[in-house]
PDB file of C-alpha atoms in Angstrom:
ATOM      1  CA  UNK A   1     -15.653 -11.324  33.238  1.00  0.00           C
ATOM      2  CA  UNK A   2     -12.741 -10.329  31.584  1.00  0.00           C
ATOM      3  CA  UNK A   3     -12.599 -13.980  29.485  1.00  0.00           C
ATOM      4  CA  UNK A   4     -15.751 -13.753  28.833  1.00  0.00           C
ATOM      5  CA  UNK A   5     -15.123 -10.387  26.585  1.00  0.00           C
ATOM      6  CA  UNK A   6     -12.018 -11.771  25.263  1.00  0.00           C
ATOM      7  CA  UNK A   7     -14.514 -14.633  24.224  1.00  0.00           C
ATOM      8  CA  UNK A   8     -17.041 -12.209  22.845  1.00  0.00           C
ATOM      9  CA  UNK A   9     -14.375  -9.922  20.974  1.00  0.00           C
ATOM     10  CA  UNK A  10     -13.212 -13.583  18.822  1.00  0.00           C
ATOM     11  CA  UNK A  11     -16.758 -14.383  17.868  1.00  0.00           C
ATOM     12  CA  UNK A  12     -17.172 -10.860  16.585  1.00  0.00           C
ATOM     13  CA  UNK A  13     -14.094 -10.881  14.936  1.00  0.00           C
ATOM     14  CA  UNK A  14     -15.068 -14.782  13.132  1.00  0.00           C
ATOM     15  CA  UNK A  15     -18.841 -13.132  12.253  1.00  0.00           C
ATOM     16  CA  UNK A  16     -16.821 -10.057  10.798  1.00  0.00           C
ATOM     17  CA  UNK A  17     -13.961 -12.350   8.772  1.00  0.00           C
ATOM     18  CA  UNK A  18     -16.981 -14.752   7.379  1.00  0.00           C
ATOM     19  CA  UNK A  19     -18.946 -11.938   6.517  1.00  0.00           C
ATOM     20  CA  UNK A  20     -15.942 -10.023   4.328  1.00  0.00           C
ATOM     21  CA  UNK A  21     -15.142 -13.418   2.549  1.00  0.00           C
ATOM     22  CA  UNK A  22     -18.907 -13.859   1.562  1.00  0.00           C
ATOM     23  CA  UNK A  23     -19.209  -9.862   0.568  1.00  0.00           C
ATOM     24  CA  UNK A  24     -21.629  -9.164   3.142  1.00  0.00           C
ATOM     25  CA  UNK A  25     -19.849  -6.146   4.744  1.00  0.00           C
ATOM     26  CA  UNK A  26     -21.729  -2.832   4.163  1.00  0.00           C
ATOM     27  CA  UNK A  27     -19.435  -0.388   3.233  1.00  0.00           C
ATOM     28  CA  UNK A  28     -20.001   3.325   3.792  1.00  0.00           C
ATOM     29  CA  UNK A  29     -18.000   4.796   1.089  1.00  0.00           C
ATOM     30  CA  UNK A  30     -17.003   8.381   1.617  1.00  0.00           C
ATOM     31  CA  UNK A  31     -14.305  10.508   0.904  1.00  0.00           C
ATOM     32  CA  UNK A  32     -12.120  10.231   4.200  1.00  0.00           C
ATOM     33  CA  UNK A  33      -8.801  11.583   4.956  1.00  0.00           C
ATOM     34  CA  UNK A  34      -5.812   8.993   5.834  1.00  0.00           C
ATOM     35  CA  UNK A  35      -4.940  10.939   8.870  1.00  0.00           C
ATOM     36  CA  UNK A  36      -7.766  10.557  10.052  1.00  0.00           C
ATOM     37  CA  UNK A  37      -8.095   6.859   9.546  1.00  0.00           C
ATOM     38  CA  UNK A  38      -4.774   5.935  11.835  1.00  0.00           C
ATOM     39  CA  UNK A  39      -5.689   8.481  14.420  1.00  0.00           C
ATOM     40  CA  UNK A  40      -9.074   6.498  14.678  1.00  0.00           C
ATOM     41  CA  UNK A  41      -6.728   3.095  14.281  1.00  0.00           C
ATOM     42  CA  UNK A  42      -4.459   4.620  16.821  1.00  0.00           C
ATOM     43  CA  UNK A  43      -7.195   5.598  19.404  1.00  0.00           C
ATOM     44  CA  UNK A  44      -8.769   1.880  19.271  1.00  0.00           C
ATOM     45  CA  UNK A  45      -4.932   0.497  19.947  1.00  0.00           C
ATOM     46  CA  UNK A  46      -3.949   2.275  22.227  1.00  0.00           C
ATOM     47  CA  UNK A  47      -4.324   0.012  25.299  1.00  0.00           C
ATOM     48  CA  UNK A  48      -2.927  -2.699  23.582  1.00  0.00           C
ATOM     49  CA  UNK A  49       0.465  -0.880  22.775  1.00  0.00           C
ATOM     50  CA  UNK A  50       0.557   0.880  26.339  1.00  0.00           C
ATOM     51  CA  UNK A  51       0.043  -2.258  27.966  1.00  0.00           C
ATOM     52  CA  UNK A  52       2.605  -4.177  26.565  1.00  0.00           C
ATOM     53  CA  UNK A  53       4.810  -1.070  27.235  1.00  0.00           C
ATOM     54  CA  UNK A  54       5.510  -0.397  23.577  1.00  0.00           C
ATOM     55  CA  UNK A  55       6.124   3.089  21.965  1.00  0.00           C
ATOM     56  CA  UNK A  56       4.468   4.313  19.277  1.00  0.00           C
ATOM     57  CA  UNK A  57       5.999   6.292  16.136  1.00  0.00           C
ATOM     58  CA  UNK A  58       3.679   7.823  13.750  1.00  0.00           C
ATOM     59  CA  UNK A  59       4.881   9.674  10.607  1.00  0.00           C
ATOM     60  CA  UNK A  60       2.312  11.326   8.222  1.00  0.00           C
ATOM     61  CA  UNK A  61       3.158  13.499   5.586  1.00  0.00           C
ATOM     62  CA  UNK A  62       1.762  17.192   5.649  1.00  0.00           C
ATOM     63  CA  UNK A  63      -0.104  16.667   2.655  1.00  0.00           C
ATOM     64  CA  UNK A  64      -3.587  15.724   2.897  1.00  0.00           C
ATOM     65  CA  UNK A  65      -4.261  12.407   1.535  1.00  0.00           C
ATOM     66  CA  UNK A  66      -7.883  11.252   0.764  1.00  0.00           C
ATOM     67  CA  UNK A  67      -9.243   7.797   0.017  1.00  0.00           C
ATOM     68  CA  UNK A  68     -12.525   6.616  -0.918  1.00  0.00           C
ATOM     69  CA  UNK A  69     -14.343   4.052   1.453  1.00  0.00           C
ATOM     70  CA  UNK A  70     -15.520   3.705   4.819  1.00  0.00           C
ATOM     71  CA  UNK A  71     -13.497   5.154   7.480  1.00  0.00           C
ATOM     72  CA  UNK A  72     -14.545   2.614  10.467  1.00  0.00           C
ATOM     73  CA  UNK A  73     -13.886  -0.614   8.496  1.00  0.00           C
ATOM     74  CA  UNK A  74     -10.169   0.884   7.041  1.00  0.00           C
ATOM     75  CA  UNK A  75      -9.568   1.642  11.315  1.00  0.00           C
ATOM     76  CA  UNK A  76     -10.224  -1.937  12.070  1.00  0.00           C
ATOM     77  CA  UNK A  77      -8.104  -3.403   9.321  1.00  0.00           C
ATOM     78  CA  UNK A  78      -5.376  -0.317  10.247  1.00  0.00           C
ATOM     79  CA  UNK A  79      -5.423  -1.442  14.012  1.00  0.00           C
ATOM     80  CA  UNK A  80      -5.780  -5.136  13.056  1.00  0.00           C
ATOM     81  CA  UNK A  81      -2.207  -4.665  12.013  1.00  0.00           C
ATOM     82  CA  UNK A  82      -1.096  -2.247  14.667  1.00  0.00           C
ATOM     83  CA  UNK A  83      -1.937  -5.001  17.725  1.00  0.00           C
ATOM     84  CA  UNK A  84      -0.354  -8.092  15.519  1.00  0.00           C
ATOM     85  CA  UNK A  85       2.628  -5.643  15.694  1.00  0.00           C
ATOM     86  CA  UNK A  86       2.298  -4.656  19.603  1.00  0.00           C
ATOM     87  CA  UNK A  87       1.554  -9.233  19.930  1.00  0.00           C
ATOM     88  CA  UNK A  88       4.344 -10.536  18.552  1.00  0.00           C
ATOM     89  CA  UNK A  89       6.845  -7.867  19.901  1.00  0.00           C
ATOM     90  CA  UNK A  90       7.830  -9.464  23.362  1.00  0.00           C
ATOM     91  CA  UNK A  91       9.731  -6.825  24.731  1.00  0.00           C
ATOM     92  CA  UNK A  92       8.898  -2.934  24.856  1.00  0.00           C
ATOM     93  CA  UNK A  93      10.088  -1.199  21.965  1.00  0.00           C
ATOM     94  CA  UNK A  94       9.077   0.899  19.189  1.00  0.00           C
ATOM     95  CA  UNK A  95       6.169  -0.086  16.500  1.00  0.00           C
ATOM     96  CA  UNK A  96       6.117   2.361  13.665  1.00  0.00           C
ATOM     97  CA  UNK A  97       3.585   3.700  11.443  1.00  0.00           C
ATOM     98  CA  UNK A  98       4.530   5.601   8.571  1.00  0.00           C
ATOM     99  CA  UNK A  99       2.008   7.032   5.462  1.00  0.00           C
ATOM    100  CA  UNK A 100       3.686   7.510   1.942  1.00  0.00           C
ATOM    101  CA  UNK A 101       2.535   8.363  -1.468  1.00  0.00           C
ATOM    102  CA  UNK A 102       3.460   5.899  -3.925  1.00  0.00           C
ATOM    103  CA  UNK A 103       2.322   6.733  -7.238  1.00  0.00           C
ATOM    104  CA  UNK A 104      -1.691   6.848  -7.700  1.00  0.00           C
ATOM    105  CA  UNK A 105      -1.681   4.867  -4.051  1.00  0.00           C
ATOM    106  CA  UNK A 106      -1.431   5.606  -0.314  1.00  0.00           C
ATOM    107  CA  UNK A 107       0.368   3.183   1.803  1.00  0.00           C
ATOM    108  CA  UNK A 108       0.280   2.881   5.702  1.00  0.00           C
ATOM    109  CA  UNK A 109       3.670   0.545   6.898  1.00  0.00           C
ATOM    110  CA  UNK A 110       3.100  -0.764  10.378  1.00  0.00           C
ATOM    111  CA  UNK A 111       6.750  -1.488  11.011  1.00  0.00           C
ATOM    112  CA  UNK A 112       8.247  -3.413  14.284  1.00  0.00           C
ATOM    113  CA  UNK A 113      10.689  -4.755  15.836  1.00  0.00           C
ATOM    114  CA  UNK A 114       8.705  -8.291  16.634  1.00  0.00           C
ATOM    115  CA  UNK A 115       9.879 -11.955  16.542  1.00  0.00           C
ATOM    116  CA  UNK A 116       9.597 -12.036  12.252  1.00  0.00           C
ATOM    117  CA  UNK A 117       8.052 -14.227  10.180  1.00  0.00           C
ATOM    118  CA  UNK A 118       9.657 -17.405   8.696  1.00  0.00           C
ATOM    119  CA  UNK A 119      10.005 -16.934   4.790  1.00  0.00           C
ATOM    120  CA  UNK A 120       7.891 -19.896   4.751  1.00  0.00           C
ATOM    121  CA  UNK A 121       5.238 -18.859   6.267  1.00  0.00           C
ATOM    122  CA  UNK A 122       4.974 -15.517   4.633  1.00  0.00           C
ATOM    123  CA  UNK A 123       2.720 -16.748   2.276  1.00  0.00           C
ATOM    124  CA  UNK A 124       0.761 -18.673   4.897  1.00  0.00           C
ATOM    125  CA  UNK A 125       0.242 -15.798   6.770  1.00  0.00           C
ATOM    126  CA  UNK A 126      -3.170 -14.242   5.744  1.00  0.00           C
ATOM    127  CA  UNK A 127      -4.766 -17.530   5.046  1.00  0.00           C
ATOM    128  CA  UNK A 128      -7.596 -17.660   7.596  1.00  0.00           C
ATOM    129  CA  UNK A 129      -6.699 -18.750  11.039  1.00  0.00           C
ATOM    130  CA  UNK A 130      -2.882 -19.508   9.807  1.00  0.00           C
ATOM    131  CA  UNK A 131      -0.574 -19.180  12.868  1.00  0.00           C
ATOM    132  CA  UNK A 132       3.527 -19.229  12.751  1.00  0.00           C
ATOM    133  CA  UNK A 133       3.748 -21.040  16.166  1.00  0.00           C
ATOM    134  CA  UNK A 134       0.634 -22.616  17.614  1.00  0.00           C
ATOM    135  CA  UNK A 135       1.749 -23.024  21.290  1.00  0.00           C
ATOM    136  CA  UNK A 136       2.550 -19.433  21.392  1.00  0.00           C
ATOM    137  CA  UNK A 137      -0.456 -18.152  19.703  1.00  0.00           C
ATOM    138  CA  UNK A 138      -2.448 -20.202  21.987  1.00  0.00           C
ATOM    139  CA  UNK A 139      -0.543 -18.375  25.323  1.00  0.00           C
ATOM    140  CA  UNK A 140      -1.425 -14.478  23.652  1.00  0.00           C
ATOM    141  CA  UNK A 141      -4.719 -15.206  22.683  1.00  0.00           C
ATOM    142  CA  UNK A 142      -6.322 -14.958  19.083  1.00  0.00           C
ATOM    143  CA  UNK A 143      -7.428 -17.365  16.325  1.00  0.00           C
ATOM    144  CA  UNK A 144      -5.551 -16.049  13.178  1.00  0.00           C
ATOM    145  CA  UNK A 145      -8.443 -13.562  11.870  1.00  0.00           C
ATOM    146  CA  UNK A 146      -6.960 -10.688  12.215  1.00  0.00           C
ATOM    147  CA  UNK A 147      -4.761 -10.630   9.103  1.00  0.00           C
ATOM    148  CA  UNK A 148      -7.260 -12.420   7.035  1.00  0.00           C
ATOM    149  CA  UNK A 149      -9.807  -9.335   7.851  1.00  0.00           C
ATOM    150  CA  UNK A 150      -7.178  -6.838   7.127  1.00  0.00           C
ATOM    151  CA  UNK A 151      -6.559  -7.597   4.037  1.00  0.00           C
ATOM    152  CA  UNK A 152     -10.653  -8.250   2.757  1.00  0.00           C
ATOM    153  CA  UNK A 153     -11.055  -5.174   4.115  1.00  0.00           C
ATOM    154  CA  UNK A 154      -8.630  -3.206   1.863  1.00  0.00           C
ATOM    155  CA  UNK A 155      -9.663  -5.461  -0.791  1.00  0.00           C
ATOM    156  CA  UNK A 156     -13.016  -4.547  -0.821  1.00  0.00           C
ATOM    157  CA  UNK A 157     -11.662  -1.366  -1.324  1.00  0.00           C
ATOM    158  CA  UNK A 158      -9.193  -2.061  -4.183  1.00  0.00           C
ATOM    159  CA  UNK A 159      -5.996  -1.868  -2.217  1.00  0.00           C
ATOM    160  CA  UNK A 160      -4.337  -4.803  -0.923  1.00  0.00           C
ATOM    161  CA  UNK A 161      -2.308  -5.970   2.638  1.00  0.00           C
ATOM    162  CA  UNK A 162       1.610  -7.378   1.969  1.00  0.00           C
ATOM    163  CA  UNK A 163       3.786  -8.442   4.942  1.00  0.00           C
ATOM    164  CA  UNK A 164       7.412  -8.400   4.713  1.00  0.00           C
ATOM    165  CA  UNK A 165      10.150  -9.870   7.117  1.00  0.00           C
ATOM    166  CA  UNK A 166      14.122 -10.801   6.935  1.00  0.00           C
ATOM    167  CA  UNK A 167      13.107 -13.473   9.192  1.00  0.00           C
ATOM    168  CA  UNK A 168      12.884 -14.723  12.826  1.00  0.00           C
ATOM    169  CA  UNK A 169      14.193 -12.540  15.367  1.00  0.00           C
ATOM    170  CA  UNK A 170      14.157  -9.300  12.375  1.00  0.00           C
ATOM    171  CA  UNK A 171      10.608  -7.955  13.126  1.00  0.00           C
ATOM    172  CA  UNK A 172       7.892  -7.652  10.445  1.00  0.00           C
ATOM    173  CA  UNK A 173       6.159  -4.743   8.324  1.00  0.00           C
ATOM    174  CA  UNK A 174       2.620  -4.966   6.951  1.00  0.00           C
ATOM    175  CA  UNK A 175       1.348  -2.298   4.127  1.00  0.00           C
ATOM    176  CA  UNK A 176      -1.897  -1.303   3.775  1.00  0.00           C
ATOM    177  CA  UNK A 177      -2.413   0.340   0.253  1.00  0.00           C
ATOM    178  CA  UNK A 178      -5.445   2.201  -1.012  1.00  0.00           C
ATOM    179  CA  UNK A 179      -5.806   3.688  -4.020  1.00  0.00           C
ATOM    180  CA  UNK A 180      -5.446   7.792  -3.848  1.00  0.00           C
ATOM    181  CA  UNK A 181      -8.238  10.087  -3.979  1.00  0.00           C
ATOM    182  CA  UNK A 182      -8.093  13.381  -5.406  1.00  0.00           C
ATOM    183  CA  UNK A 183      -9.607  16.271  -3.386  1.00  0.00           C
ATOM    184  CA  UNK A 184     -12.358  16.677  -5.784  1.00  0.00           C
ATOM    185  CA  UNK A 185     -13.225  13.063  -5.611  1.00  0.00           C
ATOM    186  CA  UNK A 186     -11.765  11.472  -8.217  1.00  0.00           C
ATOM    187  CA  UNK A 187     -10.130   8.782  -7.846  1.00  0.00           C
ATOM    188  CA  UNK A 188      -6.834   8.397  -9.561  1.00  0.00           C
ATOM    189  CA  UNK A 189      -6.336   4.417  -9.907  1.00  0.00           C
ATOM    190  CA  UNK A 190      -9.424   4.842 -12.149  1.00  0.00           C
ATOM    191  CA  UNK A 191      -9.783   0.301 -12.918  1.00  0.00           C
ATOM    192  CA  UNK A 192      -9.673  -0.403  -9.463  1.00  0.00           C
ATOM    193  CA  UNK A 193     -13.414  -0.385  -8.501  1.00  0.00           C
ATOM    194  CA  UNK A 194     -14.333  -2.340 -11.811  1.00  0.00           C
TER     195      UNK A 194
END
């Protein structure tokens, strides 16, 4: 039972990655607050970090950010990055989530303390179904979607994914930027839904 939802969560995950790169997602844009977004990340998470005995740091500023775009689909790519985090981090520790204004952007850091990424790959590493180490990924499960969707996702809504890592054994920390909303619903990176 249990493989065969494991087996139904991939095929949902290759339907959602195939229909991002073809533009078939329906987005529900809104104004929705950031906080809100990795709370709802957080909540749908949450077993995966427990269970792998992992602590979880969350910093948001007090000031109420706002974004424009559809709350669900910025969770899943939010969490998308928060489990790749709680995978490749093989013994308990602390994965860290941290919100920051930057400019006319928001960005959300989900920052552990993992097995890194090989400089080489780096570049590899949103390409669809692109894996560091194949045995391994094989043994935890997954087919390499999850950074590929993260990063359509925020591209749909004019923001962009970026990993960063000092190498193996140094962890890794993926970015999730979105351009800033005022409260009255402007938005301030004005070109980026052209």
């Amino acid at each position: 039972e249990r493989q065969v939802g494991r087996l139904g969560h991939l095929i949902e995950e290759l339907i959602d990655v195939t229909r991002a790169a073809q533009g078939q997602v329906t987005l529900v844009r809104e104004q929705v607050s950031v906080e809100s977004i990795v709370q709802a990340a957080v909540a749908s998470s949450h077993d995966k970090l427990t269970g792998a005995g992992h602590r979880l740091e969350v910093d948001v500023p007090d000031e109420r950010l706002f974004v424009r775009g559809d709350r669900g689909r910025l969770a899943q790519a939010l969490s998308h990055l928060i489990a790749n985090a709680a995978k490749f981090t093989f013994q308990a520790s602390t994965v860290s989530i941290g919100v920051r204004r930057a400019a006319r952007t928001v960005q959300i850091s989900v920052k552990d303390q993992g097995e890194g990424i090989d400089p080489k790959f780096l570049p590899h590493a949103f390409e669809l179904f692109a894996q560091q180490d194949q045995t391994r990924a094989r043994t935890l499960g997954g087919l390499g979607v999850g950074l590929t969707l993260a990063r359509r996702i925020a591209q749909q809504h004019g923001g962009d994914v970026e990993g960063f890592s000092e190498g193996p054994g140094h962890g890794s920390e993926f970015v999730l930027w979105l351009p800033l909303m005022e409260a009255d619903g402007r938005i301030l990176a004005e070109d980026v839904f052209a």
